[in-house]
Structure formats: C-alpha cells, structure tokens
PDB file of C-alpha atoms in Angstrom:
ATOM      1  CA  MET A   1      37.982  -3.603  13.065  1.00  0.00           C
ATOM      2  CA  ASN A   2      37.978  -7.376  13.670  1.00  0.00           C
ATOM      3  CA  ILE A   3      35.620  -9.913  12.107  1.00  0.00           C
ATOM      4  CA  PHE A   4      33.659 -10.423  15.331  1.00  0.00           C
ATOM      5  CA  ARG A   5      32.693  -6.772  15.625  1.00  0.00           C
ATOM      6  CA  LEU A   6      31.796  -6.595  11.930  1.00  0.00           C
ATOM      7  CA  THR A   7      29.599  -9.703  12.051  1.00  0.00           C
ATOM      8  CA  GLY A   8      28.133  -8.437  15.319  1.00  0.00           C
ATOM      9  CA  ASP A   9      27.180  -5.157  13.656  1.00  0.00           C
ATOM     10  CA  LEU A  10      25.704  -7.020  10.682  1.00  0.00           C
ATOM     11  CA  SER A  11      23.702  -9.301  12.997  1.00  0.00           C
ATOM     12  CA  HIS A  12      22.387  -6.233  14.795  1.00  0.00           C
ATOM     13  CA  LEU A  13      21.447  -4.623  11.493  1.00  0.00           C
ATOM     14  CA  ALA A  14      19.796  -7.851  10.324  1.00  0.00           C
ATOM     15  CA  ALA A  15      17.671  -7.950  13.492  1.00  0.00           C
ATOM     16  CA  ILE A  16      16.501  -4.375  12.982  1.00  0.00           C
ATOM     17  CA  ILE A  17      15.686  -4.926   9.292  1.00  0.00           C
ATOM     18  CA  ILE A  18      13.829  -8.188  10.051  1.00  0.00           C
ATOM     19  CA  LEU A  19      11.656  -6.401  12.606  1.00  0.00           C
ATOM     20  CA  LEU A  20      10.894  -3.426  10.352  1.00  0.00           C
ATOM     21  CA  LEU A  21      10.061  -5.655   7.389  1.00  0.00           C
ATOM     22  CA  LYS A  22       7.876  -7.851   9.569  1.00  0.00           C
ATOM     23  CA  ILE A  23       5.835  -4.866  10.742  1.00  0.00           C
ATOM     24  CA  TRP A  24       5.643  -3.225   7.318  1.00  0.00           C
ATOM     25  CA  LYS A  25       4.779  -6.345   5.296  1.00  0.00           C
ATOM     26  CA  THR A  26       2.133  -7.631   7.710  1.00  0.00           C
ATOM     27  CA  ARG A  27       0.881  -4.096   8.447  1.00  0.00           C
ATOM     28  CA  SER A  28       0.863  -5.223  12.067  1.00  0.00           C
ATOM     29  CA  CYS A  29       3.012  -4.963  15.175  1.00  0.00           C
ATOM     30  CA  ALA A  30       1.232  -7.792  16.969  1.00  0.00           C
ATOM     31  CA  GLY A  31       3.597  -9.663  19.269  1.00  0.00           C
ATOM     32  CA  ILE A  32       6.126  -6.817  19.336  1.00  0.00           C
ATOM     33  CA  SER A  33       6.824  -4.986  22.585  1.00  0.00           C
ATOM     34  CA  GLY A  34       6.603  -1.267  21.980  1.00  0.00           C
ATOM     35  CA  LYS A  35       8.228  -0.700  25.360  1.00  0.00           C
ATOM     36  CA  SER A  36      11.351  -2.612  24.360  1.00  0.00           C
ATOM     37  CA  GLN A  37      11.562  -0.590  21.158  1.00  0.00           C
ATOM     38  CA  VAL A  38      11.260   2.700  23.064  1.00  0.00           C
ATOM     39  CA  LEU A  39      14.065   1.546  25.349  1.00  0.00           C
ATOM     40  CA  PHE A  40      16.266   0.704  22.342  1.00  0.00           C
ATOM     41  CA  ALA A  41      15.545   4.148  20.858  1.00  0.00           C
ATOM     42  CA  LEU A  42      16.631   5.647  24.180  1.00  0.00           C
ATOM     43  CA  VAL A  43      19.763   3.453  24.133  1.00  0.00           C
ATOM     44  CA  PHE A  44      20.861   4.671  20.705  1.00  0.00           C
ATOM     45  CA  THR A  45      19.994   8.308  21.410  1.00  0.00           C
ATOM     46  CA  THR A  46      22.059   8.465  24.608  1.00  0.00           C
ATOM     47  CA  ARG A  47      24.928   6.387  23.209  1.00  0.00           C
ATOM     48  CA  TYR A  48      25.452   8.228  19.950  1.00  0.00           C
ATOM     49  CA  LEU A  49      25.398  11.830  21.118  1.00  0.00           C
ATOM     50  CA  ASP A  50      29.073  11.838  20.155  1.00  0.00           C
ATOM     51  CA  LEU A  51      27.867  12.207  16.566  1.00  0.00           C
ATOM     52  CA  LEU A  52      27.653  15.896  17.437  1.00  0.00           C
ATOM     53  CA  THR A  53      31.155  16.122  18.861  1.00  0.00           C
ATOM     54  CA  SER A  54      33.483  13.698  17.080  1.00  0.00           C
ATOM     55  CA  PHE A  55      34.082  11.775  13.850  1.00  0.00           C
ATOM     56  CA  ILE A  56      35.652   8.302  13.951  1.00  0.00           C
ATOM     57  CA  SER A  57      34.982   6.935  10.465  1.00  0.00           C
ATOM     58  CA  LEU A  58      32.371   6.959   7.719  1.00  0.00           C
ATOM     59  CA  TYR A  59      31.365   3.401   8.663  1.00  0.00           C
ATOM     60  CA  ASN A  60      30.959   4.338  12.322  1.00  0.00           C
ATOM     61  CA  THR A  61      28.897   7.441  11.577  1.00  0.00           C
ATOM     62  CA  THR A  62      26.715   5.666   9.018  1.00  0.00           C
ATOM     63  CA  MET A  63      25.897   2.758  11.343  1.00  0.00           C
ATOM     64  CA  LYS A  64      25.041   5.100  14.202  1.00  0.00           C
ATOM     65  CA  ILE A  65      22.654   7.106  12.012  1.00  0.00           C
ATOM     66  CA  ILE A  66      21.043   3.896  10.719  1.00  0.00           C
ATOM     67  CA  TYR A  67      20.530   2.548  14.248  1.00  0.00           C
ATOM     68  CA  ILE A  68      18.958   5.778  15.497  1.00  0.00           C
ATOM     69  CA  GLY A  69      16.785   6.204  12.404  1.00  0.00           C
ATOM     70  CA  CYS A  70      15.542   2.615  12.421  1.00  0.00           C
ATOM     71  CA  ALA A  71      14.839   2.709  16.165  1.00  0.00           C
ATOM     72  CA  TYR A  72      12.580   5.735  15.848  1.00  0.00           C
ATOM     73  CA  ALA A  73      10.990   4.367  12.667  1.00  0.00           C
ATOM     74  CA  THR A  74      10.057   1.215  14.597  1.00  0.00           C
ATOM     75  CA  VAL A  75       8.569   3.241  17.462  1.00  0.00           C
ATOM     76  CA  TYR A  76       6.607   5.315  14.919  1.00  0.00           C
ATOM     77  CA  LEU A  77       5.193   2.208  13.239  1.00  0.00           C
ATOM     78  CA  ILE A  78       4.156   0.666  16.560  1.00  0.00           C
ATOM     79  CA  TYR A  79       2.625   3.667  18.291  1.00  0.00           C
ATOM     80  CA  LEU A  80       1.308   5.681  15.334  1.00  0.00           C
ATOM     81  CA  LYS A  81       1.165   3.986  11.915  1.00  0.00           C
ATOM     82  CA  PHE A  82      -0.115   0.589  13.083  1.00  0.00           C
ATOM     83  CA  LYS A  83      -1.189   1.420  16.623  1.00  0.00           C
ATOM     84  CA  ALA A  84      -4.505  -0.400  16.142  1.00  0.00           C
ATOM     85  CA  THR A  85      -2.570  -3.693  15.998  1.00  0.00           C
ATOM     86  CA  TYR A  86      -0.382  -2.970  19.037  1.00  0.00           C
ATOM     87  CA  ASP A  87      -1.067  -5.423  21.863  1.00  0.00           C
ATOM     88  CA  GLY A  88      -0.794  -3.098  24.824  1.00  0.00           C
ATOM     89  CA  ASN A  89      -2.698  -5.501  27.057  1.00  0.00           C
ATOM     90  CA  HIS A  90       0.258  -7.884  27.049  1.00  0.00           C
ATOM     91  CA  ASP A  91       3.024  -5.275  26.857  1.00  0.00           C
ATOM     92  CA  THR A  92       2.802  -4.484  30.559  1.00  0.00           C
ATOM     93  CA  PHE A  93       6.373  -4.631  31.832  1.00  0.00           C
ATOM     94  CA  ARG A  94       7.114  -1.745  34.224  1.00  0.00           C
ATOM     95  CA  VAL A  95      10.007  -0.093  32.390  1.00  0.00           C
ATOM     96  CA  GLU A  96      10.584   2.385  35.206  1.00  0.00           C
ATOM     97  CA  PHE A  97      11.969  -0.559  37.173  1.00  0.00           C
ATOM     98  CA  LEU A  98      14.711  -0.726  34.526  1.00  0.00           C
ATOM     99  CA  VAL A  99      15.314   2.923  33.641  1.00  0.00           C
ATOM    100  CA  VAL A 100      15.557   4.320  37.187  1.00  0.00           C
ATOM    101  CA  PRO A 101      18.046   1.769  38.615  1.00  0.00           C
ATOM    102  CA  VAL A 102      20.100   1.856  35.405  1.00  0.00           C
ATOM    103  CA  GLY A 103      20.216   5.655  35.574  1.00  0.00           C
ATOM    104  CA  GLY A 104      21.392   5.529  39.163  1.00  0.00           C
ATOM    105  CA  LEU A 105      24.034   2.920  38.369  1.00  0.00           C
ATOM    106  CA  ALA A 106      25.345   5.007  35.467  1.00  0.00           C
ATOM    107  CA  PHE A 107      25.939   7.899  37.874  1.00  0.00           C
ATOM    108  CA  LEU A 108      27.722   5.670  40.374  1.00  0.00           C
ATOM    109  CA  VAL A 109      29.774   3.408  38.076  1.00  0.00           C
ATOM    110  CA  ASN A 110      31.267   5.036  34.988  1.00  0.00           C
ATOM    111  CA  HIS A 111      34.626   5.770  33.377  1.00  0.00           C
ATOM    112  CA  ASP A 112      34.389   9.530  33.747  1.00  0.00           C
ATOM    113  CA  PHE A 113      31.884  11.739  35.561  1.00  0.00           C
ATOM    114  CA  SER A 114      30.930  13.853  32.549  1.00  0.00           C
ATOM    115  CA  PRO A 115      27.526  14.221  30.858  1.00  0.00           C
ATOM    116  CA  LEU A 116      28.410  12.352  27.638  1.00  0.00           C
ATOM    117  CA  GLU A 117      30.216   9.570  29.490  1.00  0.00           C
ATOM    118  CA  ILE A 118      27.368   9.079  31.971  1.00  0.00           C
ATOM    119  CA  LEU A 119      24.842   8.940  29.124  1.00  0.00           C
ATOM    120  CA  TRP A 120      27.051   6.456  27.231  1.00  0.00           C
ATOM    121  CA  THR A 121      27.309   4.287  30.357  1.00  0.00           C
ATOM    122  CA  PHE A 122      23.537   4.569  30.863  1.00  0.00           C
ATOM    123  CA  SER A 123      23.009   3.302  27.295  1.00  0.00           C
ATOM    124  CA  ILE A 124      25.298   0.311  27.861  1.00  0.00           C
ATOM    125  CA  TYR A 125      23.510  -0.694  31.049  1.00  0.00           C
ATOM    126  CA  LEU A 126      20.053  -0.087  29.577  1.00  0.00           C
ATOM    127  CA  GLU A 127      20.752  -2.095  26.426  1.00  0.00           C
ATOM    128  CA  SER A 128      21.610  -5.124  28.552  1.00  0.00           C
ATOM    129  CA  VAL A 129      18.031  -5.244  29.901  1.00  0.00           C
ATOM    130  CA  ALA A 130      16.024  -3.475  27.154  1.00  0.00           C
ATOM    131  CA  ILE A 131      14.807  -6.785  25.727  1.00  0.00           C
ATOM    132  CA  LEU A 132      13.105  -7.780  29.005  1.00  0.00           C
ATOM    133  CA  PRO A 133       9.700  -6.235  28.093  1.00  0.00           C
ATOM    134  CA  GLN A 134       9.736  -8.282  24.851  1.00  0.00           C
ATOM    135  CA  LEU A 135      10.636 -11.518  26.636  1.00  0.00           C
ATOM    136  CA  PHE A 136       8.030 -10.736  29.315  1.00  0.00           C
ATOM    137  CA  MET A 137       5.418 -10.183  26.605  1.00  0.00           C
ATOM    138  CA  ILE A 138       6.233 -13.548  25.018  1.00  0.00           C
ATOM    139  CA  SER A 139       5.935 -15.253  28.396  1.00  0.00           C
ATOM    140  CA  LYS A 140       2.489 -13.652  28.884  1.00  0.00           C
ATOM    141  CA  THR A 141       1.126 -14.586  25.463  1.00  0.00           C
ATOM    142  CA  GLY A 142       2.769 -18.020  25.605  1.00  0.00           C
ATOM    143  CA  GLU A 143       4.121 -17.958  22.051  1.00  0.00           C
ATOM    144  CA  ALA A 144       5.942 -15.912  19.429  1.00  0.00           C
ATOM    145  CA  GLU A 145       5.695 -15.663  15.651  1.00  0.00           C
ATOM    146  CA  THR A 146       8.587 -17.256  13.785  1.00  0.00           C
ATOM    147  CA  ILE A 147       9.713 -13.931  12.301  1.00  0.00           C
ATOM    148  CA  THR A 148       9.793 -12.406  15.805  1.00  0.00           C
ATOM    149  CA  THR A 149      12.005 -15.249  17.004  1.00  0.00           C
ATOM    150  CA  HIS A 150      14.382 -14.607  14.086  1.00  0.00           C
ATOM    151  CA  TYR A 151      14.589 -10.967  15.194  1.00  0.00           C
ATOM    152  CA  LEU A 152      15.400 -11.994  18.764  1.00  0.00           C
ATOM    153  CA  PHE A 153      17.952 -14.556  17.615  1.00  0.00           C
ATOM    154  CA  PHE A 154      19.945 -12.045  15.567  1.00  0.00           C
ATOM    155  CA  LEU A 155      19.702  -9.504  18.379  1.00  0.00           C
ATOM    156  CA  GLY A 156      21.121 -12.023  20.837  1.00  0.00           C
ATOM    157  CA  LEU A 157      23.750 -13.154  18.336  1.00  0.00           C
ATOM    158  CA  TYR A 158      24.912  -9.550  17.993  1.00  0.00           C
ATOM    159  CA  ARG A 159      25.605  -9.325  21.729  1.00  0.00           C
ATOM    160  CA  ALA A 160      27.329 -12.714  21.842  1.00  0.00           C
ATOM    161  CA  LEU A 161      29.609 -11.704  18.963  1.00  0.00           C
ATOM    162  CA  TYR A 162      30.393  -8.422  20.675  1.00  0.00           C
ATOM    163  CA  LEU A 163      31.453 -10.342  23.769  1.00  0.00           C
ATOM    164  CA  ILE A 164      33.917 -12.278  21.629  1.00  0.00           C
ATOM    165  CA  ASN A 165      34.994  -8.945  20.143  1.00  0.00           C
ATOM    166  CA  TRP A 166      35.859  -7.619  23.615  1.00  0.00           C
ATOM    167  CA  ILE A 167      37.869 -10.771  24.370  1.00  0.00           C
ATOM    168  CA  TRP A 168      39.666 -10.450  21.029  1.00  0.00           C
ATOM    169  CA  ARG A 169      40.519  -6.821  21.687  1.00  0.00           C
ATOM    170  CA  PHE A 170      41.831  -7.652  25.155  1.00  0.00           C
ATOM    171  CA  TYR A 171      44.190 -10.326  23.862  1.00  0.00           C
ATOM    172  CA  PHE A 172      45.338  -8.601  20.683  1.00  0.00           C
ATOM    173  CA  GLU A 173      45.033  -4.894  21.486  1.00  0.00           C
ATOM    174  CA  GLY A 174      45.281  -4.802  25.271  1.00  0.00           C
ATOM    175  CA  PHE A 175      41.901  -3.021  25.396  1.00  0.00           C
ATOM    176  CA  PHE A 176      39.608  -3.844  28.312  1.00  0.00           C
ATOM    177  CA  ASP A 177      36.255  -2.227  29.140  1.00  0.00           C
ATOM    178  CA  MET A 178      34.734  -3.794  32.246  1.00  0.00           C
ATOM    179  CA  ILE A 179      31.422  -1.899  31.937  1.00  0.00           C
ATOM    180  CA  ALA A 180      30.793  -3.072  28.369  1.00  0.00           C
ATOM    181  CA  ILE A 181      31.877  -6.655  29.128  1.00  0.00           C
ATOM    182  CA  VAL A 182      29.740  -7.077  32.260  1.00  0.00           C
ATOM    183  CA  ALA A 183      26.700  -5.556  30.530  1.00  0.00           C
ATOM    184  CA  GLY A 184      27.283  -7.825  27.524  1.00  0.00           C
ATOM    185  CA  VAL A 185      27.467 -10.901  29.738  1.00  0.00           C
ATOM    186  CA  VAL A 186      24.209  -9.948  31.477  1.00  0.00           C
ATOM    187  CA  GLN A 187      22.465  -9.401  28.151  1.00  0.00           C
ATOM    188  CA  THR A 188      23.729 -12.671  26.676  1.00  0.00           C
ATOM    189  CA  ILE A 189      22.573 -14.595  29.764  1.00  0.00           C
ATOM    190  CA  LEU A 190      19.064 -13.165  29.326  1.00  0.00           C
ATOM    191  CA  TYR A 191      18.974 -14.729  25.853  1.00  0.00           C
ATOM    192  CA  CYS A 192      20.203 -18.198  26.897  1.00  0.00           C
ATOM    193  CA  ASP A 193      16.767 -19.795  27.374  1.00  0.00           C
ATOM    194  CA  PHE A 194      15.566 -18.229  24.149  1.00  0.00           C
ATOM    195  CA  PHE A 195      18.610 -19.511  22.222  1.00  0.00           C
ATOM    196  CA  TYR A 196      17.893 -23.024  23.454  1.00  0.00           C
ATOM    197  CA  LEU A 197      14.242 -22.866  22.375  1.00  0.00           C
ATOM    198  CA  TYR A 198      15.214 -21.301  19.042  1.00  0.00           C
ATOM    199  CA  VAL A 199      17.603 -24.126  18.205  1.00  0.00           C
ATOM    200  CA  THR A 200      15.393 -26.950  19.469  1.00  0.00           C
ATOM    201  CA  LYS A 201      12.080 -25.687  18.092  1.00  0.00           C
ATOM    202  CA  VAL A 202      12.202 -22.842  15.564  1.00  0.00           C
ATOM    203  CA  LEU A 203      15.069 -24.246  13.478  1.00  0.00           C
ATOM    204  CA  LYS A 204      13.155 -27.532  13.295  1.00  0.00           C
ATOM    205  CA  GLY A 205      10.100 -25.801  11.900  1.00  0.00           C
ATOM    206  CA  LYS A 206       8.118 -25.757  15.140  1.00  0.00           C
ATOM    207  CA  LYS A 207       6.450 -22.689  16.630  1.00  0.00           C
ATOM    208  CA  LEU A 208       8.113 -21.252  19.700  1.00  0.00           C
ATOM    209  CA  SER A 209       5.686 -21.566  22.574  1.00  0.00           C
ATOM    210  CA  LEU A 210       6.066 -21.079  26.277  1.00  0.00           C
ATOM    211  CA  PRO A 211       3.852 -21.840  29.260  1.00  0.00           C
ATOM    212  CA  ALA A 212       1.764 -18.706  29.779  1.00  0.00           C
TER     213      ALA A 212
END
C-alpha cells in the first residue's frame, strides 16, 4: 500500500468521524443531507459484498466494516435518533435521477458482467455523485456550518488522494482501472468550487456562505 492510498483512507475516516461527532455532540443533524448519507450507505453496501467471499488483509477487512458501520450509524442518527432536527425541507434533491442512470451505466460499462462486479461498478459510479444532495442542500440554504465544511473538505481530499494513488499505481505497478479513475475525476471536479471556498473563507475563519 502506498502513502497516497493510506492518507486517502485516513482522510475518508476523518470525514466520517467528524460528521458523526458533529451530529452526536450537537444532538442535531441540521445542515446534513440525509439523502447523501443514504447514498453513501448504499455505496459501501454494494462495494463491500466481497467481505462475504474473500479476505485480502486485516486492514482491508477492518476498514470496510468501519465504513459500513459508520454509514448506517449516520443514517440512523439522521432519520431516527435526531429526526426532529433533520431539515427535510431543504434536502430535496431527486436521488432517483442519480441512482437509476448510475445503475444503468453499471450494467453497460463494467469489467465483468457478474453480479458482484456490476454492484462494485455501481458503487464506484454512485460514490462519484453521492455528495450532490449535500451540495444542493448547501446551495438552497445559502450557508454551511464550519464543522460541515470540514467534513466535506476531508471527503473531497480523500478522493483527490485516491486519484494520485491510481496514478502512482499506474506508473509503479502497471495497474490501470479506467472506471475508478474516471469516477474519481468526476467526483473531484464536483468538489472544486467547494475547495476554493474552503481555502478562501473557512480557513480564514469566515463562514462559508453561498447565494441561495
């Protein structure tokens, strides 16, 4: 494992922990898109079905279990534990416009036409756009809490580091996965505007706000 994948995994884990702590400490999920979190839970569920069929390493298995567990814990906190604080009026992105096309694409463009491979491909495609309901929610409310922006930053950083990881693996291992790379590029592009605002506003102590 190279340093870019490791730091990418740690950034991903940091994002998840930041979000969970934010919800638990404030006893509120205000400003958090439940729809994005459901999509991420779906991503991890469909991607890590190989937990039932193969073992790669203790690290790999542990991280997969953590991701799945935390994803469903987040969904539980939003829709059950603290549902009174969930802002459903602003979390209105039509997720079927993401899930249906992504599902169709996974059937058409994949490495192998088998159930596990199609579901893995589906998870890669879906992860690239799963953050859209959250970004859409921020654009509707016009602003985001600082802790939420930290969550988004580490989530975007994870994908950017994974892109570097794919480049590293291509040059040093001869490994090339077009599906993962294209999806990673798409996801990183979606974060570009946010990265700019994060650096120019949040890191300077200002609140991230957008025109509603």
